[in-house]
Amino acid sequence: GNSVTQMEGPVTLSEEAFLTINCTYTATGYPSLFWYVQYPGEGLQLLLKATKADDKGSNKGFEATYRKETTSFHLEKGSVQVSDSAVYFCALSPNAGGTSYGKLTFGQGTILTVHP
Amino acid sequence: SQTIHQWPATLVQPVGSPLSLECTVEGTSNPNLYWYRQAAGRGLQLLFYSVGIGQISSEVPQNLSASRPQDRQFILSSKKLLLSDSGFYLCAWSELGGWQPQHFGDGTRLSIL
């Protein structure tokens, strides 16, 4: 079956530090990949996505590149801010048909805390 | 633009009482709809999903049920709540197609006493 593994965390950084949150996946075919962010007490917000190999998703200074050869979709940001403190979820959705079509498989989430 | 509304935001219920959480989507037609539960602010568990009116698929056996009486309305219910039903419940929608992202509501924090 499909699975997503992301670094356990929590990750604690100082403001303006470089961020990497690792995400690897297992899936058949070519899934779509997503990063979601959840701020305290809120629902999940789509941060960025990539739908095919070598695509780079980007938003609000965050980037992730779909690497088929390493089955990875690591999240990066060059300079984090206190306001980036949240839980980050990596997820995949199979593009082919079958019983998993349209369903997201989530990683367990990584808590990021950024200190001033 | 599309919006998703979920209510109530918080709910405190006694054990054994019934439950009804509602979710509605605006600005789109025939969306896929989903109910998730999130425990301890971390991993999400898919509970139900629906591809059309009256079409509900259950992902895990449990004390809960879901219904879709209208195209853009999704309801999560229980006849008798258990302590283990406590958690953060999230509704989501997506367009048809595996590459389409899901869009989430603000969630309902359910506490069972």
mmCIF file of C-alpha atoms in Angstrom:
data_model
loop_
_atom_site.group_PDB
_atom_site.id
_atom_site.type_symbol
_atom_site.label_atom_id
_atom_site.label_comp_id
_atom_site.label_asym_id
_atom_site.label_seq_id
_atom_site.Cartn_x
_atom_site.Cartn_y
_atom_site.Cartn_z
ATOM 1 C CA GLY A 1 0.000 0.000 0.000
ATOM 2 C CA ASN A 2 0.868 3.677 -0.049
ATOM 3 C CA SER A 3 2.817 5.244 2.783
ATOM 4 C CA VAL A 4 4.508 8.525 3.698
ATOM 5 C CA THR A 5 7.384 8.855 6.139
ATOM 6 C CA GLN A 6 8.507 12.233 7.413
ATOM 7 C CA MET A 7 11.083 13.208 9.959
ATOM 8 C CA GLU A 8 9.811 12.820 13.453
ATOM 9 C CA GLY A 9 10.651 16.171 14.957
ATOM 10 C CA PRO A 10 10.031 18.317 16.811
ATOM 11 C CA VAL A 11 12.270 20.714 14.946
ATOM 12 C CA THR A 12 13.400 23.813 16.815
ATOM 13 C CA LEU A 13 15.140 26.630 14.938
ATOM 14 C CA SER A 14 16.144 30.206 15.441
ATOM 15 C CA GLU A 15 14.610 32.880 13.250
ATOM 16 C CA GLU A 16 16.304 33.178 9.810
ATOM 17 C CA ALA A 17 17.703 29.624 9.992
ATOM 18 C CA PHE A 18 17.460 27.205 7.069
ATOM 19 C CA LEU A 19 14.709 24.606 7.272
ATOM 20 C CA THR A 20 14.563 21.102 5.854
ATOM 21 C CA ILE A 21 11.824 18.618 6.680
ATOM 22 C CA ASN A 22 12.399 15.262 5.049
ATOM 23 C CA CYS A 23 9.603 13.301 3.419
ATOM 24 C CA THR A 24 9.830 10.004 1.568
ATOM 25 C CA TYR A 25 7.019 7.965 0.135
ATOM 26 C CA THR A 26 6.071 4.525 -1.098
ATOM 27 C CA ALA A 27 3.494 4.268 -3.863
ATOM 28 C CA THR A 28 2.870 2.551 -7.154
ATOM 29 C CA GLY A 29 2.969 4.652 -10.270
ATOM 30 C CA TYR A 30 3.261 8.416 -10.113
ATOM 31 C CA PRO A 31 1.342 9.932 -7.210
ATOM 32 C CA SER A 32 0.731 13.622 -6.635
ATOM 33 C CA LEU A 33 2.578 15.008 -3.620
ATOM 34 C CA PHE A 34 1.526 17.731 -1.195
ATOM 35 C CA TRP A 35 2.697 19.645 1.826
ATOM 36 C CA TYR A 36 0.080 20.907 4.260
ATOM 37 C CA VAL A 37 0.561 23.230 7.224
ATOM 38 C CA GLN A 38 -1.532 23.309 10.392
ATOM 39 C CA TYR A 39 -1.368 26.285 12.745
ATOM 40 C CA PRO A 40 -2.441 25.741 16.372
ATOM 41 C CA GLY A 41 -6.168 25.083 16.729
ATOM 42 C CA GLU A 42 -6.834 25.311 12.991
ATOM 43 C CA GLY A 43 -7.482 23.010 10.059
ATOM 44 C CA LEU A 44 -4.894 22.058 7.455
ATOM 45 C CA GLN A 45 -3.923 24.480 4.715
ATOM 46 C CA LEU A 46 -2.400 23.414 1.429
ATOM 47 C CA LEU A 47 1.132 24.809 1.312
ATOM 48 C CA LEU A 48 2.374 23.479 -2.024
ATOM 49 C CA LYS A 49 2.015 20.587 -4.427
ATOM 50 C CA ALA A 50 3.724 18.733 -7.264
ATOM 51 C CA THR A 51 1.986 16.414 -9.664
ATOM 52 C CA LYS A 52 4.829 14.846 -11.647
ATOM 53 C CA ALA A 53 8.505 13.966 -11.342
ATOM 54 C CA ASP A 54 10.949 16.920 -11.180
ATOM 55 C CA ASP A 55 8.115 19.385 -10.529
ATOM 56 C CA LYS A 56 8.970 22.003 -7.905
ATOM 57 C CA GLY A 57 6.149 23.291 -5.753
ATOM 58 C CA SER A 58 6.656 26.639 -4.041
ATOM 59 C CA ASN A 59 4.678 29.018 -1.864
ATOM 60 C CA LYS A 60 5.466 31.634 0.816
ATOM 61 C CA GLY A 61 9.197 30.956 0.525
ATOM 62 C CA PHE A 62 8.782 27.189 0.956
ATOM 63 C CA GLU A 63 9.887 24.793 -1.787
ATOM 64 C CA ALA A 64 9.783 21.061 -2.428
ATOM 65 C CA THR A 65 10.926 19.084 -5.467
ATOM 66 C CA TYR A 66 9.324 15.800 -6.567
ATOM 67 C CA ARG A 67 12.226 13.339 -6.806
ATOM 68 C CA LYS A 68 11.085 10.098 -8.384
ATOM 69 C CA GLU A 69 14.515 8.472 -8.206
ATOM 70 C CA THR A 70 14.731 8.891 -4.429
ATOM 71 C CA THR A 71 10.929 8.847 -3.815
ATOM 72 C CA SER A 72 11.289 12.053 -1.826
ATOM 73 C CA PHE A 73 9.578 15.435 -1.470
ATOM 74 C CA HIS A 74 11.622 17.327 1.115
ATOM 75 C CA LEU A 75 10.334 20.690 2.304
ATOM 76 C CA GLU A 76 12.809 23.589 2.465
ATOM 77 C CA LYS A 77 12.826 27.254 3.372
ATOM 78 C CA GLY A 78 15.849 29.469 3.298
ATOM 79 C CA SER A 79 14.981 31.715 6.234
ATOM 80 C CA VAL A 80 12.253 30.765 8.699
ATOM 81 C CA GLN A 81 10.185 33.210 10.724
ATOM 82 C CA VAL A 82 8.465 32.848 14.093
ATOM 83 C CA SER A 83 5.156 32.843 12.211
ATOM 84 C CA ASP A 84 6.204 29.597 10.466
ATOM 85 C CA SER A 85 5.803 27.705 13.747
ATOM 86 C CA ALA A 86 3.226 25.006 12.987
ATOM 87 C CA VAL A 87 2.823 21.316 12.203
ATOM 88 C CA TYR A 88 3.785 20.305 8.667
ATOM 89 C CA PHE A 89 2.286 17.275 6.912
ATOM 90 C CA CYS A 90 3.555 15.550 3.792
ATOM 91 C CA ALA A 91 0.893 13.673 1.815
ATOM 92 C CA LEU A 92 0.414 11.739 -1.403
ATOM 93 C CA SER A 93 -2.549 10.990 -3.631
ATOM 94 C CA PRO A 94 -2.459 8.224 -6.217
ATOM 95 C CA ASN A 95 -3.161 9.436 -9.739
ATOM 96 C CA ALA A 96 -4.291 6.076 -11.052
ATOM 97 C CA GLY A 97 -7.683 4.498 -10.492
ATOM 98 C CA GLY A 98 -8.597 1.876 -7.928
ATOM 99 C CA THR A 99 -9.814 1.981 -4.368
ATOM 100 C CA SER A 100 -7.208 4.533 -3.273
ATOM 101 C CA TYR A 101 -8.136 7.067 -5.964
ATOM 102 C CA GLY A 102 -8.554 10.565 -4.587
ATOM 103 C CA LYS A 103 -7.578 9.598 -1.038
ATOM 104 C CA LEU A 104 -4.675 11.267 0.694
ATOM 105 C CA THR A 105 -2.093 9.299 2.631
ATOM 106 C CA PHE A 106 -0.520 11.537 5.284
ATOM 107 C CA GLY A 107 2.746 11.406 7.117
ATOM 108 C CA GLN A 108 2.609 11.744 10.885
ATOM 109 C CA GLY A 109 3.447 15.434 10.867
ATOM 110 C CA THR A 110 6.493 17.398 12.003
ATOM 111 C CA ILE A 111 6.213 20.074 14.657
ATOM 112 C CA LEU A 112 8.280 23.154 13.850
ATOM 113 C CA THR A 113 9.026 25.774 16.484
ATOM 114 C CA VAL A 114 10.897 28.927 15.514
ATOM 115 C CA HIS A 115 12.358 31.114 18.259
ATOM 116 C CA PRO A 116 13.087 34.838 17.835
ATOM 117 C CA SER B 1 -14.026 31.027 -4.947
ATOM 118 C CA GLN B 2 -14.732 27.887 -2.979
ATOM 119 C CA THR B 3 -15.215 27.866 0.762
ATOM 120 C CA ILE B 4 -15.836 25.156 3.323
ATOM 121 C CA HIS B 5 -17.741 25.685 6.548
ATOM 122 C CA GLN B 6 -17.647 23.361 9.499
ATOM 123 C CA TRP B 7 -19.533 23.713 12.769
ATOM 124 C CA PRO B 8 -19.556 23.863 15.659
ATOM 125 C CA ALA B 9 -15.962 24.861 16.363
ATOM 126 C CA THR B 10 -16.001 23.243 19.794
ATOM 127 C CA LEU B 11 -18.361 20.803 21.435
ATOM 128 C CA VAL B 12 -18.506 19.208 24.861
ATOM 129 C CA GLN B 13 -20.800 16.213 25.130
ATOM 130 C CA PRO B 14 -21.509 13.602 27.824
ATOM 131 C CA VAL B 15 -20.823 9.931 27.195
ATOM 132 C CA GLY B 16 -23.823 8.250 25.602
ATOM 133 C CA SER B 17 -25.221 11.394 23.999
ATOM 134 C CA PRO B 18 -25.815 11.733 20.229
ATOM 135 C CA LEU B 19 -23.606 13.721 17.865
ATOM 136 C CA SER B 20 -24.142 15.680 14.690
ATOM 137 C CA LEU B 21 -21.345 17.652 13.021
ATOM 138 C CA GLU B 22 -22.071 19.472 9.802
ATOM 139 C CA CYS B 23 -19.915 20.514 6.891
ATOM 140 C CA THR B 24 -20.935 22.483 3.813
ATOM 141 C CA VAL B 25 -19.010 23.543 0.741
ATOM 142 C CA GLU B 26 -19.758 26.564 -1.429
ATOM 143 C CA GLY B 27 -18.599 27.535 -4.886
ATOM 144 C CA THR B 28 -18.232 24.093 -6.439
ATOM 145 C CA SER B 29 -20.399 21.207 -7.623
ATOM 146 C CA ASN B 30 -20.142 17.467 -7.052
ATOM 147 C CA PRO B 31 -17.069 17.627 -4.823
ATOM 148 C CA ASN B 32 -15.487 14.645 -3.116
ATOM 149 C CA LEU B 33 -16.070 15.048 0.611
ATOM 150 C CA TYR B 34 -14.086 13.632 3.518
ATOM 151 C CA TRP B 35 -14.238 13.330 7.316
ATOM 152 C CA TYR B 36 -10.987 12.931 9.267
ATOM 153 C CA ARG B 37 -10.173 12.580 12.938
ATOM 154 C CA GLN B 38 -6.939 13.918 14.366
ATOM 155 C CA ALA B 39 -5.719 12.748 17.748
ATOM 156 C CA ALA B 40 -3.227 14.696 19.862
ATOM 157 C CA GLY B 41 -2.647 17.306 17.129
ATOM 158 C CA ARG B 42 -0.767 14.932 14.889
ATOM 159 C CA GLY B 43 -1.688 12.176 12.446
ATOM 160 C CA LEU B 44 -4.943 12.240 10.503
ATOM 161 C CA GLN B 45 -7.194 9.233 10.196
ATOM 162 C CA LEU B 46 -9.641 9.140 7.292
ATOM 163 C CA LEU B 47 -13.065 8.150 8.627
ATOM 164 C CA PHE B 48 -15.430 8.530 5.666
ATOM 165 C CA TYR B 49 -15.411 9.796 2.133
ATOM 166 C CA SER B 50 -18.131 10.449 -0.406
ATOM 167 C CA VAL B 51 -18.078 10.857 -4.181
ATOM 168 C CA GLY B 52 -21.764 11.793 -4.506
ATOM 169 C CA ILE B 53 -25.128 12.212 -2.789
ATOM 170 C CA GLY B 54 -25.958 9.172 -0.691
ATOM 171 C CA GLN B 55 -22.612 7.506 -1.506
ATOM 172 C CA ILE B 56 -20.561 6.960 1.644
ATOM 173 C CA SER B 57 -17.475 4.810 2.106
ATOM 174 C CA SER B 58 -16.274 3.972 5.588
ATOM 175 C CA GLU B 59 -12.572 3.558 6.141
ATOM 176 C CA VAL B 60 -12.574 2.135 9.657
ATOM 177 C CA PRO B 61 -15.197 0.359 11.741
ATOM 178 C CA GLN B 62 -16.328 2.631 14.536
ATOM 179 C CA ASN B 63 -19.086 4.245 16.514
ATOM 180 C CA LEU B 64 -19.647 6.952 13.910
ATOM 181 C CA SER B 65 -21.623 7.270 10.682
ATOM 182 C CA ALA B 66 -21.741 9.800 7.863
ATOM 183 C CA SER B 67 -24.413 11.005 5.476
ATOM 184 C CA ARG B 68 -24.550 13.226 2.417
ATOM 185 C CA PRO B 69 -28.121 14.416 2.015
ATOM 186 C CA GLN B 70 -27.221 17.158 -0.478
ATOM 187 C CA ASP B 71 -24.431 17.622 -3.003
ATOM 188 C CA ARG B 72 -22.396 19.980 -0.816
ATOM 189 C CA GLN B 73 -23.419 18.861 2.659
ATOM 190 C CA PHE B 74 -21.649 16.206 4.690
ATOM 191 C CA ILE B 75 -22.765 15.179 8.171
ATOM 192 C CA LEU B 76 -20.929 13.129 10.800
ATOM 193 C CA SER B 77 -23.151 11.445 13.391
ATOM 194 C CA SER B 78 -23.220 9.121 16.319
ATOM 195 C CA LYS B 79 -26.140 7.681 18.268
ATOM 196 C CA LYS B 80 -24.134 7.215 21.486
ATOM 197 C CA LEU B 81 -20.762 8.846 22.021
ATOM 198 C CA LEU B 82 -17.873 7.021 23.664
ATOM 199 C CA LEU B 83 -14.969 8.542 25.562
ATOM 200 C CA SER B 84 -12.714 7.370 22.724
ATOM 201 C CA ASP B 85 -14.621 9.588 20.268
ATOM 202 C CA SER B 86 -12.874 12.659 21.665
ATOM 203 C CA GLY B 87 -10.650 14.422 19.167
ATOM 204 C CA PHE B 88 -10.362 17.039 16.479
ATOM 205 C CA TYR B 89 -12.653 16.369 13.504
ATOM 206 C CA LEU B 90 -11.852 17.808 10.129
ATOM 207 C CA CYS B 91 -13.993 17.977 7.019
ATOM 208 C CA ALA B 92 -12.371 18.359 3.604
ATOM 209 C CA TRP B 93 -13.380 18.601 -0.040
ATOM 210 C CA SER B 94 -11.644 18.102 -3.372
ATOM 211 C CA GLU B 95 -12.412 18.276 -7.051
ATOM 212 C CA LEU B 96 -12.570 14.978 -8.929
ATOM 213 C CA GLY B 97 -9.148 13.659 -9.938
ATOM 214 C CA GLY B 98 -6.299 12.128 -7.976
ATOM 215 C CA TRP B 99 -4.016 15.099 -8.538
ATOM 216 C CA GLN B 100 -6.458 17.516 -6.933
ATOM 217 C CA PRO B 101 -5.557 18.681 -3.425
ATOM 218 C CA GLN B 102 -7.975 18.466 -0.540
ATOM 219 C CA HIS B 103 -9.135 21.656 1.169
ATOM 220 C CA PHE B 104 -9.911 21.536 4.859
ATOM 221 C CA GLY B 105 -12.364 23.217 7.166
ATOM 222 C CA ASP B 106 -11.341 24.757 10.472
ATOM 223 C CA GLY B 107 -12.256 21.633 12.429
ATOM 224 C CA THR B 108 -14.411 20.775 15.439
ATOM 225 C CA ARG B 109 -12.831 20.076 18.811
ATOM 226 C CA LEU B 110 -14.973 17.388 20.433
ATOM 227 C CA SER B 111 -14.561 16.605 24.119
ATOM 228 C CA ILE B 112 -16.465 13.753 25.721
ATOM 229 C CA LEU B 113 -17.049 13.910 29.476
#
